[in-house]
Tab-separated table of C-alpha atoms in Angstrom:
chain	number	residue	atom	x	y	z
A	1	MET	CA	27.309	7.110	-3.520
A	2	ASN	CA	26.367	5.995	-0.026
A	3	LYS	CA	23.677	3.372	0.201
A	4	LEU	CA	20.367	4.412	1.724
A	5	LYS	CA	19.853	2.849	5.143
A	6	ILE	CA	16.370	1.349	5.302
A	7	GLY	CA	14.441	0.651	8.506
A	8	ILE	CA	11.706	-1.983	8.263
A	9	MET	CA	8.709	-2.140	10.584
A	10	GLY	CA	7.048	-5.521	11.121
A	11	ALA	CA	10.235	-7.270	10.057
A	12	SER	CA	9.058	-10.732	11.111
A	13	GLY	CA	5.891	-10.617	8.980
A	14	ARG	CA	5.444	-11.762	5.387
A	15	MET	CA	6.075	-8.376	3.835
A	16	GLY	CA	8.763	-7.633	6.398
A	17	ARG	CA	10.769	-10.667	5.336
A	18	MET	CA	10.374	-9.767	1.672
A	19	LEU	CA	11.479	-6.192	2.385
A	20	ILE	CA	14.575	-7.411	4.226
A	21	GLU	CA	15.555	-9.575	1.262
A	22	SER	CA	14.875	-6.854	-1.307
A	23	THR	CA	16.736	-4.223	0.720
A	24	MET	CA	19.796	-6.435	1.089
A	25	ASN	CA	19.809	-7.273	-2.624
A	26	HIS	CA	19.228	-3.758	-3.970
A	27	PRO	CA	22.412	-2.023	-5.207
A	28	ASN	CA	21.471	1.332	-3.659
A	29	THR	CA	20.103	0.295	-0.257
A	30	GLU	CA	21.286	-1.443	2.867
A	31	LEU	CA	19.485	-2.704	5.930
A	32	GLY	CA	19.709	-0.172	8.744
A	33	GLY	CA	17.123	-1.636	11.097
A	34	ALA	CA	14.613	-4.496	11.289
A	35	TYR	CA	11.975	-3.939	13.949
A	36	VAL	CA	9.692	-6.340	15.789
A	37	ARG	CA	7.433	-6.153	18.847
A	38	SER	CA	9.095	-5.692	22.213
A	39	THR	CA	7.662	-9.060	23.301
A	40	SER	CA	9.072	-10.950	20.312
A	41	SER	CA	11.309	-13.950	20.982
A	42	LEU	CA	13.188	-13.078	17.773
A	43	ILE	CA	14.914	-10.009	19.216
A	44	GLY	CA	18.660	-10.391	18.751
A	45	VAL	CA	18.410	-12.753	15.762
A	46	ASP	CA	20.340	-11.589	12.691
A	47	ALA	CA	17.831	-10.318	10.116
A	48	GLY	CA	19.600	-11.904	7.159
A	49	GLU	CA	19.839	-15.283	8.827
A	50	PHE	CA	16.200	-14.966	9.923
A	51	ILE	CA	15.059	-14.956	6.283
A	52	GLY	CA	17.375	-17.830	5.417
A	53	GLY	CA	20.035	-15.698	3.753
A	54	LYS	CA	23.491	-14.390	4.492
A	55	LYS	CA	24.334	-12.623	7.749
A	56	SER	CA	23.338	-8.961	7.578
A	57	GLY	CA	24.989	-7.616	10.702
A	58	VAL	CA	21.622	-6.144	11.738
A	59	ALA	CA	19.722	-7.847	14.538
A	60	LEU	CA	15.950	-7.851	14.856
A	61	SER	CA	15.171	-5.255	17.523
A	62	THR	CA	12.635	-2.850	18.932
A	63	LEU	CA	12.032	0.376	17.036
A	64	ASP	CA	14.887	2.901	16.812
A	65	GLY	CA	14.576	5.436	14.026
A	66	SER	CA	17.887	7.117	14.816
A	67	GLN	CA	19.821	4.489	12.858
A	68	VAL	CA	18.115	4.773	9.442
A	69	ASP	CA	17.608	7.171	6.529
A	70	VAL	CA	14.080	6.061	5.551
A	71	MET	CA	11.450	3.969	7.329
A	72	ILE	CA	9.216	1.462	5.520
A	73	ASP	CA	6.120	0.327	7.391
A	74	PHE	CA	3.914	-2.521	6.164
A	75	SER	CA	2.992	-3.713	9.655
A	76	LEU	CA	-0.347	-3.100	11.411
A	77	PRO	CA	-2.342	-0.035	12.510
A	78	GLU	CA	-1.484	-0.876	16.122
A	79	ALA	CA	2.169	0.061	15.499
A	80	PHE	CA	1.374	3.175	13.471
A	81	ASP	CA	1.660	5.834	16.185
A	82	GLU	CA	5.079	4.710	17.398
A	83	ALA	CA	6.494	4.457	13.874
A	84	LEU	CA	5.170	7.880	12.879
A	85	ASN	CA	6.498	9.517	16.052
A	86	GLN	CA	9.950	8.040	15.475
A	87	CYS	CA	10.036	9.347	11.907
A	88	VAL	CA	8.981	12.856	12.912
A	89	THR	CA	11.384	12.910	15.862
A	90	HIS	CA	14.370	11.851	13.766
A	91	LYS	CA	13.281	13.755	10.624
A	92	ILE	CA	13.321	10.706	8.369
A	93	PRO	CA	10.961	10.034	5.435
A	94	LEU	CA	8.294	7.369	5.812
A	95	VAL	CA	6.973	4.914	3.231
A	96	MET	CA	3.606	3.873	4.661
A	97	GLY	CA	1.988	0.687	3.371
A	98	VAL	CA	-0.287	-0.039	6.331
A	99	THR	CA	-3.957	-0.223	5.357
A	100	GLY	CA	-7.011	0.034	7.572
A	101	LEU	CA	-5.907	3.217	9.386
A	102	SER	CA	-8.508	4.998	11.513
A	103	ASP	CA	-9.683	8.542	10.724
A	104	ASP	CA	-7.566	9.781	13.639
A	105	GLN	CA	-4.481	8.043	12.273
A	106	GLU	CA	-5.134	9.475	8.808
A	107	ALA	CA	-5.259	12.944	10.377
A	108	LYS	CA	-1.961	12.346	12.209
A	109	LEU	CA	-0.380	11.295	8.919
A	110	GLN	CA	-1.547	14.513	7.271
A	111	ASP	CA	-0.094	16.558	10.117
A	112	ALA	CA	3.230	14.699	10.098
A	113	ALA	CA	3.573	15.386	6.365
A	114	LYS	CA	4.105	19.052	7.248
A	115	HIS	CA	7.433	18.015	8.774
A	116	ILE	CA	8.676	14.988	6.769
A	117	ALA	CA	8.209	13.400	3.365
A	118	ILE	CA	5.618	10.609	3.484
A	119	VAL	CA	4.666	8.259	0.673
A	120	TYR	CA	1.302	6.717	1.518
A	121	ALA	CA	-0.296	4.201	-0.823
A	122	GLY	CA	-2.649	1.263	-0.571
A	123	ASN	CA	-0.521	-0.596	-3.109
A	124	TYR	CA	3.120	-0.163	-4.176
A	125	SER	CA	2.943	-2.279	-7.319
A	126	THR	CA	3.902	-0.454	-10.513
A	127	GLY	CA	1.231	-2.437	-12.371
A	128	VAL	CA	-1.533	-1.449	-9.969
A	129	ASN	CA	-0.624	2.208	-10.227
A	130	LEU	CA	-0.654	2.015	-14.012
A	131	SER	CA	-4.060	0.335	-13.709
A	132	LEU	CA	-5.363	3.326	-11.738
A	133	ASN	CA	-4.630	5.541	-14.736
A	134	LEU	CA	-6.426	3.113	-17.044
A	135	LEU	CA	-9.410	3.004	-14.696
A	136	ALA	CA	-9.635	6.784	-14.490
A	137	THR	CA	-9.476	7.128	-18.276
A	138	THR	CA	-12.133	4.448	-18.799
A	139	ALA	CA	-14.417	5.951	-16.150
A	140	ARG	CA	-14.024	9.425	-17.612
A	141	VAL	CA	-14.964	8.266	-21.117
A	142	LEU	CA	-17.889	6.022	-20.123
A	143	GLY	CA	-19.235	8.135	-17.281
A	144	LEU	CA	-22.338	6.915	-15.471
A	145	ASP	CA	-23.464	4.907	-18.503
A	146	ALA	CA	-21.295	2.037	-17.241
A	147	ASP	CA	-22.202	-0.064	-14.213
A	148	VAL	CA	-18.992	-0.596	-12.243
A	149	GLU	CA	-18.138	-3.525	-9.983
A	150	ILE	CA	-14.823	-4.141	-8.193
A	151	ILE	CA	-13.931	-7.676	-7.106
A	152	GLU	CA	-10.826	-8.335	-5.024
A	153	HIS	CA	-9.297	-11.620	-3.832
A	154	HIS	CA	-6.770	-11.952	-1.004
A	155	HIS	CA	-5.347	-14.623	1.256
A	156	LYS	CA	-7.282	-15.799	4.282
A	157	HIS	CA	-4.920	-14.033	6.696
A	158	LYS	CA	-5.726	-10.500	5.502
A	159	ILE	CA	-7.437	-8.483	8.205
A	160	ASP	CA	-8.960	-5.439	6.491
A	161	ALA	CA	-11.713	-5.543	3.882
A	162	PRO	CA	-12.090	-4.202	1.331
A	163	SER	CA	-8.416	-3.962	0.445
A	164	GLY	CA	-6.643	-0.635	0.274
A	165	THR	CA	-6.109	-1.267	-3.434
A	166	ALA	CA	-9.827	-1.771	-4.069
A	167	LEU	CA	-10.509	1.539	-2.343
A	168	MET	CA	-7.805	3.246	-4.418
A	169	MET	CA	-9.483	1.913	-7.556
A	170	ALA	CA	-12.898	3.074	-6.422
A	171	GLN	CA	-11.469	6.502	-5.603
A	172	ALA	CA	-9.861	6.803	-9.044
A	173	ILE	CA	-13.173	5.953	-10.704
A	174	THR	CA	-15.353	8.245	-8.599
A	175	GLU	CA	-12.999	11.192	-9.031
A	176	ALA	CA	-12.989	10.675	-12.804
A	177	ARG	CA	-16.806	10.563	-12.841
A	178	GLY	CA	-17.263	13.515	-10.493
A	179	GLN	CA	-18.746	11.386	-7.717
A	180	ASN	CA	-18.232	11.098	-3.978
A	181	ILE	CA	-16.979	7.628	-3.018
A	182	THR	CA	-18.922	7.720	0.267
A	183	ASN	CA	-22.201	7.984	-1.626
A	184	ALA	CA	-21.295	5.734	-4.564
A	185	ALA	CA	-19.708	2.698	-2.895
A	186	ILE	CA	-21.825	-0.386	-2.156
A	187	TYR	CA	-19.987	-2.998	-0.082
A	188	GLY	CA	-21.436	-6.352	-1.078
A	189	ARG	CA	-25.159	-6.800	-1.442
A	190	LYS	CA	-27.991	-8.262	0.543
A	191	GLY	CA	-31.760	-7.923	0.327
A	192	ALA	CA	-34.117	-6.880	-2.451
A	193	ALA	CA	-33.133	-3.645	-4.164
A	194	LYS	CA	-32.272	-2.618	-7.703
A	195	ARG	CA	-28.845	-1.283	-8.575
A	196	GLN	CA	-28.865	2.503	-8.644
A	197	ARG	CA	-27.274	4.548	-11.410
A	198	GLY	CA	-23.708	5.429	-10.392
A	199	ASP	CA	-23.358	2.654	-7.797
A	200	ILE	CA	-19.895	1.088	-7.499
A	201	GLY	CA	-20.044	-2.396	-6.037
A	202	ILE	CA	-16.996	-3.491	-4.026
A	203	HIS	CA	-16.661	-7.158	-3.114
A	204	ALA	CA	-13.945	-8.728	-0.934
A	205	LEU	CA	-13.133	-12.448	-1.284
A	206	ARG	CA	-10.799	-14.149	1.184
A	207	GLY	CA	-9.230	-17.579	1.007
A	208	GLY	CA	-6.132	-19.690	0.479
A	209	GLU	CA	-2.832	-17.932	-0.097
A	210	ILE	CA	-3.802	-15.488	-2.860
A	211	VAL	CA	-1.322	-12.599	-2.839
A	212	GLY	CA	-3.752	-10.136	-4.398
A	213	GLU	CA	-6.075	-9.988	-7.402
A	214	HIS	CA	-8.274	-7.078	-8.438
A	215	THR	CA	-10.760	-6.923	-11.298
A	216	VAL	CA	-12.878	-3.937	-12.278
A	217	GLU	CA	-15.776	-4.474	-14.648
A	218	PHE	CA	-17.395	-1.661	-16.624
A	219	MET	CA	-20.696	-3.164	-17.756
A	220	MET	CA	-22.727	-1.526	-20.506
A	221	ASP	CA	-25.598	-2.599	-22.717
A	222	GLY	CA	-23.879	-4.799	-25.290
A	223	GLU	CA	-20.295	-4.862	-24.014
A	224	ILE	CA	-18.155	-5.257	-20.905
A	225	ILE	CA	-14.676	-3.919	-20.235
A	226	GLN	CA	-12.570	-5.745	-17.636
A	227	ILE	CA	-9.338	-4.379	-16.174
A	228	THR	CA	-7.492	-6.921	-14.034
A	229	HIS	CA	-4.288	-6.916	-12.033
A	230	LYS	CA	-2.841	-10.049	-10.434
A	231	ALA	CA	0.134	-10.026	-8.084
A	232	GLN	CA	2.152	-13.220	-8.472
A	233	ASN	CA	4.268	-12.665	-5.348
A	234	ARG	CA	5.021	-10.014	-2.730
A	235	ALA	CA	8.322	-9.069	-4.323
A	236	THR	CA	6.520	-6.586	-6.575
A	237	PHE	CA	5.319	-4.641	-3.513
A	238	ALA	CA	8.777	-4.684	-1.917
A	239	THR	CA	10.387	-3.455	-5.135
A	240	GLY	CA	7.889	-0.609	-5.346
A	241	ALA	CA	8.385	0.307	-1.690
A	242	LEU	CA	12.152	0.565	-2.157
A	243	ARG	CA	11.627	2.698	-5.240
A	244	ALA	CA	9.399	4.948	-3.125
A	245	ALA	CA	12.006	5.066	-0.337
A	246	LEU	CA	14.794	6.144	-2.694
A	247	TRP	CA	12.484	8.795	-4.165
A	248	ALA	CA	11.201	10.053	-0.802
A	249	ALA	CA	14.757	10.544	0.474
A	250	GLN	CA	15.131	13.335	-2.095
A	251	GLN	CA	11.810	15.099	-1.454
A	252	PRO	CA	10.745	17.983	0.794
A	253	ALA	CA	8.105	17.470	3.459
A	254	GLY	CA	4.735	16.531	2.041
A	255	LEU	CA	2.221	13.735	1.538
A	256	TYR	CA	2.809	11.772	-1.656
A	257	ASP	CA	1.644	8.532	-3.255
A	258	MET	CA	2.965	6.096	-5.861
A	259	GLN	CA	1.485	8.157	-8.653
A	260	ASP	CA	3.964	10.868	-7.606
A	261	VAL	CA	6.835	8.386	-7.342
A	262	LEU	CA	6.156	6.987	-10.830
A	263	GLU	CA	5.507	10.478	-12.273
A	264	LEU	CA	2.072	9.419	-13.500
A	265	LYS	CA	0.312	12.606	-12.430
């Protein structure tokens, strides 16, 4: 069996480095490309040596989708258009982990999924995706009798707020309760106003080097249910992304998520 050649966007970033390591160590994948900005001083540096490991034979370079079987992108929205165009042009599946996409970019992703397989998720952790099922079940049983609050913690370098995972959790809850997330979500609070029935509070905390922590509280008269997920390191996201890449390589064109990859639907 030939190993799947993985291309990694944002290779010099935190997740990029973790993806390089995980790809090189996985028995069924190999590094096909590691991409950085055209202005980067790292262009030409061996990707394996860059992360402090063995020589990979793949140099950090500008984007070239012709050399890989699947693209993994955990970079930034600014690089989205180029990565998506490369994948559509070369007919390669895309595992998209970039959060904070604009409405226009979301629409482009939907359109591209008519031509290639795309896995798009706010979080690639197996634990988080199992948590989404737990949240949906809890929300379905308790309905609007429970007051729901979502609290997420991330490192001080994270740009978007709330996190993509927090929004995934809110979406799972609102769908289970027959709500519209646009009407139900309250992002932080300020001023003098009572909580409304069905509100879902979403609170983003930023500081230190926290990889990612999410807690959802279902508060009722007399009892509280808490569902919490804590990521100990970024390896869990890289492992999930590679699992998604191997799965996507076998799928027809379409827009999928980690619930599809893990067969949780």
